[in-house]
């Protein structure tokens, strides 16, 4: 049975690892994979009265069909700022407006671009795994210090280490599944 201190260390590592997995999921959503997906604009910041503001906070974004994204600004005078922000964000889309709505046509991906995206997704996955492994190492170091300085029993320390390893394996597996699913999505024409 883990002591409160050991549980605290294990739970701290678990939450750091889950945060790494969540970050990876959100990051991969921003990849343009040939289908219209409003999350492509998650990292686009619009100059809204002098302060950088996420596009989703100044306009509604929708995907009327599989190849088009429509951006309806809440204030018409923002259209030029939104177009500039999309171009500056380098998401690979060219905005066109009709005075009311900005439309972005999502081009089909080339084979070369698909390979680049897969490579980038694998790198992001590897970075996520590094964060997970670092969290494991930090937790194990903390457990060893707790055993030495705080009187945590050796059995409890070993049990907590095993628990940290199980959590690590589970999160690494999640990262592999997320990257694999993204790879399939990218390769689907």
Backbone as a ProteinNet text record, in pm:
[ID]
protein_1_A
[PRIMARY]
XXXXXXXXXXXXXXXXXXXXXXXXXXXXXXXXXXXXXXXXXXXXXXXXXXXXXXXXXXXXXXXXXXXXXXXXXXXXXXXXXXXXXXXXXXXXXXXXXXXXXXXXXXXXXXXXXXXXXXXXXXXXXXXXXXXXXXXXXXXXXXXXXXXXXXXXXXXXXXXXXXXXXXXXXXXXXXXXXXXXXXXXXXXXX
[TERTIARY]
84.5	0	88.1	64	144.7	107.4	207.5	181.3	131.5	82.6	33	142.8	263.6	375.8	407.4	409.5	438.2	327.9	201.4	89.1	100.8	140	154.7	259.3	370.5	477.3	427.9	362.5	311.4	206.8	114.8	9.8	67.1	171.6	236.9	297	363.1	422.1	312.1	203	90.7	32	12	-49.2	45.5	177.1	272.4	269.8	262.8	261.7	133	20.4	-107.5	-106.9	-44.6	-35.5	45.2	151	232.8	151.1	70.9	-13.1	-118.9	-182.2	-283.3	-222.6	-102.6	-35.8	-10.8	34.4	60.4	-67.8	-177.6	-305.4	-345.7	-335.2	-372.3	-280.1	-150.2	-52.9	-82.4	-111.5	-136.4	-265.4	-359.2	-483.8	-457.6	-347.9	-319.6	-255.9	-227.2	-167.1	-272.1	-239.7	-332.7	-314.5	-417.9	-403.5	-493.2	-529.1	-605.7	-755.9	-800.1	-941.9	-960.9	-1073.2	-1101.2	-1127	-1046.6	-1061	-1035.1	-1135.1	-1117.8	-1001.1	-957.7	-847.2	-713.2	-710.1	-590.2	-555.2	-659.6	-640.1	-615.6	-594	-575.1	-460.2	-354.7	-237.8	-234.7	-343.4	-347.2	-389.6	-305.1	-334.5	-362.3	-475.1	-516.6	-484.7	-436.6	-411.8	-547.4	-599.9	-732.4	-715.9	-728.3	-709.2	-576.7	-471	-336.3	-289.1	-376.9	-328.4	-352.9	-256	-271.5	-381.6	-482.1	-599	-621.1	-649.7	-677.3	-792.5	-777.8	-878.1	-1016.9	-1023.4	-1153.4	-1226.5	-1155.4	-1219.3	-1269.4	-1238.2	-1284.9	-1371.6	-1390.7	-1468.7	-1517.3	-1622.7	-1663.8	-1602	-1555.2	-1487.3	-1568.3	-1598.2	-1673.7	-1616.2	-1655.1	-1612.9	-1739.3	-1784	-1907.7	-1897.5	-1776.4	-1756.2	-1614.4	-1577.7	-1449.7	-1327.5	-1345.6	-1231.1	-1232.4	-1329.3	-1341.2	-1356.4	-1289.2	-1308.8	-1366.5	-1469.5	-1530.6	-1509.6	-1464.6	-1440.1	-1532.8	-1621.9	-1717.7	-1674.1	-1607.1	-1562.6	-1683.3	-1670.1	-1778.3	-1782.2	-1671.4	-1666.9	-1607.1	-1677.7	-1631.8	-1495.8	-1465.8	-1337.8	-1218.4	-1243.3	-1134.3	-1088.3	-1162.4	-1129.4	-983.2	-931.6	-789.9	-692.9	-722.6	-634.5	-635.7	-753.2	-763.7	-687.7	-704.6	-631.7	-481.1	-434.6	-291.3	-244.8	-324.4	-287.4	-276.8	-369.2	-365.7	-239.6	-207.6	-87.4	38.5	41.7	158.3	178.7	68.6	77.8	134.5	139.6	199.6	136.1	1.5	-69.1	-90.3	-42.8	-51.9	-184.9	-259.6	-389.2	-388.5	-459.2	-470.2	-612.6	-629.5	-764.3	-818.6	-949.9	-1019.2	-1146.8	-1176.2	-1298.1	-1392.9	-1521.5	-1623.1	-1681.8	-1609.5	-1656.3	-1732	-1773.5	-1847.1	-1781.1	-1741	-1685.4	-1550.4	-1457.9	-1327.8	-1334.2	-1298.7	-1297.2	-1153.2	-1120.7	-990.1	-1015.2	-965.7	-978.1	-857.7	-885.6	-779.7	-732.7	-609.7	-560	-527.9	-532.5	-494.6	-344.4	-304.1	-162.8	-85.5	36.5	124.9	187.2	240	305.1	420.4	496.3	610.5	564.4	456.2	403.6	351.5	289	240.8	357.5	467.6	585.4	642.9	646.8	695.5	609.4	476.5	385.2	401.7	420.8	440.2	568.5	674.3	801.6	783.9	711.7	687.5	603.5	502.5	417.9	500	589.3	673.6	768.2	821.8	908.8	832	709.4	626.7	599	572.7	549.9	673.1	790.1	915.5	938	907.1	920.6	826.7	706.1	611.3	666	726.6	784.5	898.4	976.7	1087.4	1032.2	924.3	862.5	813.6	750.7	700.3	816.3	923.8	1038.8	1105.8	1113.8	1171	1085.3	953.2	863.3	886.6	905.7	933.8	1063.6	1168.3	1298	1285.9	1217.4	1200.7	1126	1020.1	942	1027.5	1105.7	1189.2	1296.9	1356.5	1454.8	1390.6	1269.9	1199.3	1167.4	1127.6	1098.9	1224.9	1339.1	1464.9	1503.3	1484.7	1514.2	1419.8	1292.3	1194.2	1230.5	1281.2	1322	1440.2	1533.8	1656.7	1629.2	1555.3	1541.3	1411.8	1304.8	1174.8	1129.1	1212.7	1179.2	1078.3	1068.6	979.6	1040.5	959.2	1014.7	1059.4	1155.7	1210.3	1103.1	1018.3	910	813.7	777.9	686.1	750.1	879.8	950.8	951	978.6	980.3	840.4	738.6	600.4	561.2	599.9	569.7	645.2	771.4	848.2	778.4	728.3	655.4	531.2	462	341.1	376.6	485.7	531.4	565.2	628.2	664.6	539	436.6	310.8	247.3	245.6	187.3	268.3	400.8	488.8	457.3	449.5	421.9	287.2	187.4	53.4	56.5	127.7	133.1	215.7	324.1	405	318.8	240.6	151.7	47.6	-8.1	-104.8	-42.1	81.1	150.5	168.9	211.7	229.6	98.4	-12.4	-143.2	-186.6	-164.7	-203.6	-125.6	7	90.9	52.1	25.8	-12.7	-145.4	-241.6	-371.4	-353.8	-266.5	-242.6	-174.9	-83.5	-14.1	-115.6	-210.3	-314.7	-397.2	-433.7	-513.8	-440	-310.1	-229.4	-219.6	-204.3	-186.3	-316	-431.4	-559.7	-582	-598	-613.9	-761.5
-119.3	0	124.4	214.6	335.7	434.7	502.6	607.6	731.9	829.3	953	1023.9	1025.7	1092.5	1022.8	889	813.8	836.7	836.2	861.6	1000	1096.3	1234.8	1241.6	1172.6	1171.7	1102.2	986.1	910.8	994.2	1055.1	1136.5	1258.9	1317.7	1431.9	1392.3	1276.1	1225.7	1194.7	1133.2	1097.7	1222.4	1328.2	1448.3	1515.9	1513.2	1569.6	1490.2	1357.3	1271.9	1291.7	1300.9	1323.7	1458.8	1558.3	1690.8	1683.4	1603.2	1586.5	1521.5	1420.7	1352.6	1449.4	1526.6	1624.6	1729.9	1776.8	1876.9	1821.8	1696.4	1632.8	1625.8	1583.7	1574.4	1710	1814.5	1948.5	1995.5	1967.3	2008.4	1941	1812.2	1739.2	1784.3	1839.7	1890	2006.8	2078.4	2196.8	2161.2	2032.8	1992.8	1993.7	2056.2	2061.4	1933.6	1848.3	1718	1700.9	1810.9	1799.5	1804.3	1801.6	1815.3	1945.8	2011.9	2136.5	2105.4	2164.7	2144.2	2278.2	2335.1	2466	2473.4	2360.4	2364.4	2401.1	2405.6	2453	2594	2670.7	2809.8	2828.3	2719.3	2730.2	2823.4	2826.8	2908.2	3043.1	3079.4	3206.6	3317.8	3420.8	3535	3658.3	3722.6	3841.6	3964.7	4070.2	4195.8	4263.3	4249.8	4300.6	4419.2	4539.8	4664.9	4665	4623	4631.4	4510.5	4413.1	4295.9	4168.6	4076.4	3950.9	3866.3	3832.5	3759.9	3636.3	3520	3400.4	3425.6	3375.8	3395.9	3352.1	3242.6	3190.9	3286.6	3386.7	3483	3608	3621.1	3738.8	3701.4	3570.6	3526.2	3383.6	3348.1	3207.3	3136.9	3015.6	2939.1	2813.2	2786.8	2665.5	2600.1	2475.1	2401	2362.8	2449.6	2420	2293.6	2260.1	2134.1	2084.4	1972.3	1907.2	1985.5	2079.1	2151.9	2301.9	2350.4	2494.4	2525.7	2631.1	2685.2	2825.3	2856	2987.8	3056.7	3182.3	3260.2	3381	3390	3500.2	3591.2	3704.8	3794.8	3860.1	3883.9	3949.2	4098.2	4152.6	4293.8	4297.1	4358.9	4360	4426.7	4526.3	4596.3	4508.1	4387.8	4295.8	4210.6	4212.8	4125.9	4140.1	4261.9	4271.9	4217.1	4241.3	4193.1	4040.4	3980.9	3833.7	3773.8	3834.9	3785	3791.8	3903.4	3919.3	3814.6	3790.3	3692.7	3551.8	3516.2	3382.8	3368	3472.1	3466.7	3462.9	3544.6	3548.9	3416.6	3345.7	3220.5	3107.5	3127.6	3029.8	2891.1	2887.1	2759.3	2696.6	2763.5	2706.7	2732.6	2831.5	2864.3	3009.7	3037.1	3173.6	3222.3	3326.2	3376.4	3459.7	3447	3530.5	3579	3708.3	3756.9	3819	3818.7	3881.1	4004.1	4055.3	4171.4	4132.5	4008.7	3963	3840.7	3745.5	3618.7	3596.2	3539.8	3501.5	3351.3	3311.6	3168.7	3126.1	3006.2	2946.7	2808.7	2788.8	2658.2	2574.1	2454.3	2365.4	2281	2303.6	2226.3	2082.5	1993.2	1853.6	1849.9	1756.7	1746.4	1670.2	1716	1641.7	1527	1429.3	1315.3	1364.1	1461	1514.8	1581.1	1659.5	1728.7	1627	1520.1	1415.5	1355.5	1326.6	1268	1365.1	1495	1596.6	1599.1	1595.5	1599.7	1476.3	1360.3	1238	1249.6	1299.7	1316.8	1413.5	1523.1	1623	1562.6	1480.8	1417.6	1320.7	1244.9	1150.8	1225.5	1339.5	1420.9	1470.9	1519	1568.3	1454.8	1335.4	1219.3	1185.8	1193.6	1164.4	1266.3	1394.4	1497.7	1469.9	1423.5	1387	1273.6	1174.6	1061.3	1107.7	1203.8	1257.1	1320.9	1398.6	1461.1	1353.3	1248.3	1139.4	1072	1042.7	975.2	1065.3	1195.4	1288.5	1293.1	1288.1	1287	1160.9	1047.5	921.8	935.3	985.7	999.5	1091.4	1204.9	1298.2	1231.3	1156.5	1090.3	987.3	909.7	807.3	872.6	983.4	1056.2	1107.1	1161.4	1213.7	1101.4	985.5	871	827	821.3	780.7	879.9	1011.6	1113.4	1098.8	1070	1053.4	932.8	826.6	708.1	743.9	821.3	855.6	958.6	1065.1	1179	1180.2	1120	1132.4	1001.4	900.4	774.1	688.5	707.2	622.4	482.7	379.3	243.3	199.5	107.3	59.2	-12.2	-89.9	-160.2	-60.9	42.6	144.3	215.4	244.7	313.3	226.3	97.6	5.4	-6.4	-17.4	-28	98.5	214.5	341.1	350	301.9	301.2	215.3	99.2	10.9	81.1	151.8	224.5	333.4	406.9	510.9	448.3	329.9	262.8	222.5	171.7	134.1	256.6	367.8	492.1	538.4	528.2	566.5	483.5	350.7	261.1	294.3	321.9	353.3	482.6	584	711.1	702.2	625.4	604.1	533.9	434.7	361.9	458.2	547.3	647.7	735.4	780	865.7	790.7	664.3	584.8	572.3	549.4	535.1	665.9	777.8	909.1	939	916.6	943.3	850	723.6	627.3	667.2	710.7	754.1	877.3	969.1	1089.6	1051.6	956	909.4	852.7	771.6	716.2	828.5	927	1039.5	1117.1	1137.6	1211.3	1134.4	1003.1	923	893.8	917.3	895.2	1003.4	963.4	1061.9	1093.5
0	0	0	-94.3	-104.3	5.1	57.8	156.2	83.6	160.5	99.3	19.6	74	5.7	-126.5	-125.1	-247.7	-350.6	-304.7	-395.9	-458.5	-375.6	-422.7	-535.8	-518.6	-619	-746.7	-731.2	-846.1	-921.5	-848.2	-912.1	-983.2	-924.8	-988.9	-1123.5	-1125	-1249.7	-1350.6	-1303.8	-1391.1	-1457.1	-1380.1	-1438.8	-1539	-1512.5	-1609.4	-1739.4	-1726.8	-1846.2	-1926.4	-1856.7	-1925.3	-1996	-1934.3	-1996.7	-2126.3	-2126.5	-2248.4	-2358.9	-2323.3	-2422.3	-2477	-2388.6	-2431.4	-2522.9	-2487.4	-2570.4	-2709.9	-2716.5	-2845.8	-2928.2	-2865.5	-2937.4	-2995.1	-2913.2	-2959.4	-3071.8	-3056.8	-3158.1	-3292.1	-3289.7	-3413.9	-3482.2	-3406.3	-3466.1	-3560.5	-3537.5	-3620	-3753.3	-3778.1	-3904.6	-4014.1	-4125.8	-4238.4	-4318.6	-4319.9	-4383.3	-4506.4	-4572.8	-4696.7	-4676	-4550.2	-4520.5	-4444.6	-4469.3	-4398.5	-4251.1	-4164.4	-4020.8	-3951.4	-3884.5	-3821.2	-3723.2	-3667	-3570.5	-3636.1	-3769.7	-3839.5	-3791.3	-3754.1	-3714.3	-3564.3	-3488.8	-3343.7	-3305.8	-3387	-3351.5	-3423.1	-3490.7	-3563.9	-3468.1	-3457.9	-3371.8	-3457.1	-3429.8	-3504.3	-3420.6	-3486.7	-3417.2	-3394.4	-3273.8	-3240.3	-3146.8	-3202	-3126.4	-3051.4	-3121	-3065.4	-2987.5	-2961.5	-2887.4	-2967.5	-2965.8	-3039.7	-2974.8	-3053.9	-3004.3	-3091.4	-3030.3	-3112	-3209.5	-3331.7	-3436.3	-3390	-3314.8	-3270	-3175.7	-3122.1	-3031.8	-3103.4	-3234.1	-3307.8	-3427.8	-3450	-3565.5	-3541.3	-3613.6	-3608.6	-3729.1	-3706.6	-3811.6	-3836.6	-3963.6	-3995.5	-4120	-4140.9	-4259.9	-4336.6	-4429.7	-4502.9	-4588.8	-4632.3	-4704.4	-4676.1	-4733.3	-4701.2	-4747.7	-4840.2	-4895.5	-4865.7	-4788.9	-4765.5	-4616.8	-4574.4	-4440.4	-4455.6	-4378.2	-4383.2	-4248.8	-4255.9	-4135.7	-4140.1	-4041.8	-4033.2	-3919.1	-3951.6	-3844.1	-3775.6	-3645.6	-3573.6	-3602.8	-3650.6	-3692.1	-3833	-3927.1	-4067.3	-4083.5	-4000.6	-4014.1	-3978.8	-3930	-3895.8	-4013.7	-4124.5	-4238.2	-4281.3	-4304.1	-4345.8	-4239.2	-4111.8	-4004	-3998.6	-4020.1	-4017.7	-4136.3	-4255.3	-4372.8	-4349.3	-4295.3	-4267.5	-4166.4	-4063	-3959.2	-4017.1	-4107.2	-4168.8	-4254	-4331.9	-4415.2	-4328.2	-4221	-4132	-4057.8	-4026.8	-3950.5	-4035.8	-4167	-4257.4	-4243.3	-4248.2	-4238.3	-4375.6	-4480.9	-4615.3	-4682.9	-4634	-4694.1	-4738.6	-4848.5	-4898.3	-4876.6	-4793.7	-4767.1	-4883.3	-4908.3	-5007.6	-4941.8	-4958.5	-4893.8	-4995.1	-4958.1	-5042.2	-4972.5	-4873.5	-4799.6	-4673.1	-4661.4	-4543.3	-4479.5	-4564.7	-4516.7	-4583	-4505.6	-4561.1	-4586.4	-4707.9	-4740.8	-4768	-4722.3	-4749.6	-4809.5	-4930.4	-4994.3	-4953.3	-4905.4	-4857.9	-4976.7	-5022.9	-5137.1	-5096.2	-5192.6	-5166.2	-5137.1	-5053.2	-5017.5	-5124.3	-5148	-5237.7	-5158.2	-5228.4	-5162.7	-5074.3	-5126.8	-5052.2	-4921.7	-4931.3	-4812.6	-4709.8	-4757.5	-4666.5	-4589	-4659.7	-4593.9	-4490.4	-4526.5	-4431.4	-4306	-4326.2	-4211.8	-4122.9	-4184.2	-4105.5	-4023.8	-4087.8	-4017.6	-3899.6	-3924.5	-3820.2	-3706.7	-3741.4	-3639.9	-3554.5	-3620.5	-3545.7	-3451.8	-3498.9	-3412.6	-3291.7	-3315.5	-3204.8	-3106.6	-3159.1	-3073.7	-2991.8	-3055.4	-2985.9	-2874.5	-2902.2	-2798.5	-2681.4	-2713.6	-2607.3	-2521.7	-2587.1	-2513.6	-2423	-2471.4	-2389.8	-2262.8	-2277	-2159.5	-2062	-2116.1	-2031.5	-1958.5	-2031.2	-1968.1	-1863.7	-1893.2	-1795	-1668.9	-1685.7	-1569.6	-1486.3	-1555.6	-1484.8	-1405.5	-1472.5	-1405	-1282.7	-1299.2	-1186.8	-1070.9	-1104.3	-999.3	-925	-999.8	-936	-849.2	-899.1	-817.4	-688.6	-700.7	-583.3	-485.2	-538.3	-451.2	-376.3	-445.8	-380.9	-270.3	-299.6	-197.4	-79.1	-108.1	0	86.5	22.6	98.6	188.9	133.5	206.6	317	283.1	374.1	455.4	401.9	468.4	532.1	527.3	591.9	516.7	386.6	305.2	302	326.7	331.5	192.2	190.6	62.9	-19	47.7	-21.9	-87.6	-13.1	-66.2	-184.5	-171.7	-279.8	-405.7	-390.1	-505.8	-566.2	-482.9	-530.2	-608.7	-556	-623.3	-756.7	-758.2	-883.4	-988.7	-946.6	-1038.4	-1093	-1005.6	-1045.9	-1148.4	-1121.6	-1214.8	-1350.7	-1348.4	-1474.3	-1551.1	-1481.3	-1548.3	-1614.5	-1542.1	-1595.7	-1716.9	-1707	-1817.9	-1941.6	-1923.6	-2036.7	-2101	-2017.2	-2067.7	-2151.8	-2102.9	-2175.3	-2302.9	-2301.4	-2422.3	-2527.4	-2483.5	-2574.8	-2634.7	-2551.4	-2599.7	-2707.3	-2682.2	-2778.8	-2910.7	-2902.9	-3025.2	-3102.2	-3029.8	-3095.1	-3160.6	-3092.4	-3145.9	-3273.9	-3270.3	-3387.4	-3502.4	-3470.3	-3572.6	-3638.6	-3558.6	-3612.5	-3701.3	-3659.3	-3739.2	-3871.1	-3864.8	-3985.5	-4085.2	-4035.7	-4122.7	-4184.2	-4102.6	-4149.7	-4258.8	-4239	-4337	-4468.5	-4459.3	-4581.1	-4654.4	-4590.5	-4656.3	-4760.7	-4884.8	-4991.9	-5009.6
[MASK]
+++++++++++++++++++++++++++++++++++++++++++++++++++++++++++++++++++++++++++++++++++++++++++++++++++++++++++++++++++++++++++++++++++++++++++++++++++++++++++++++++++++++++++++++++++++++++++++

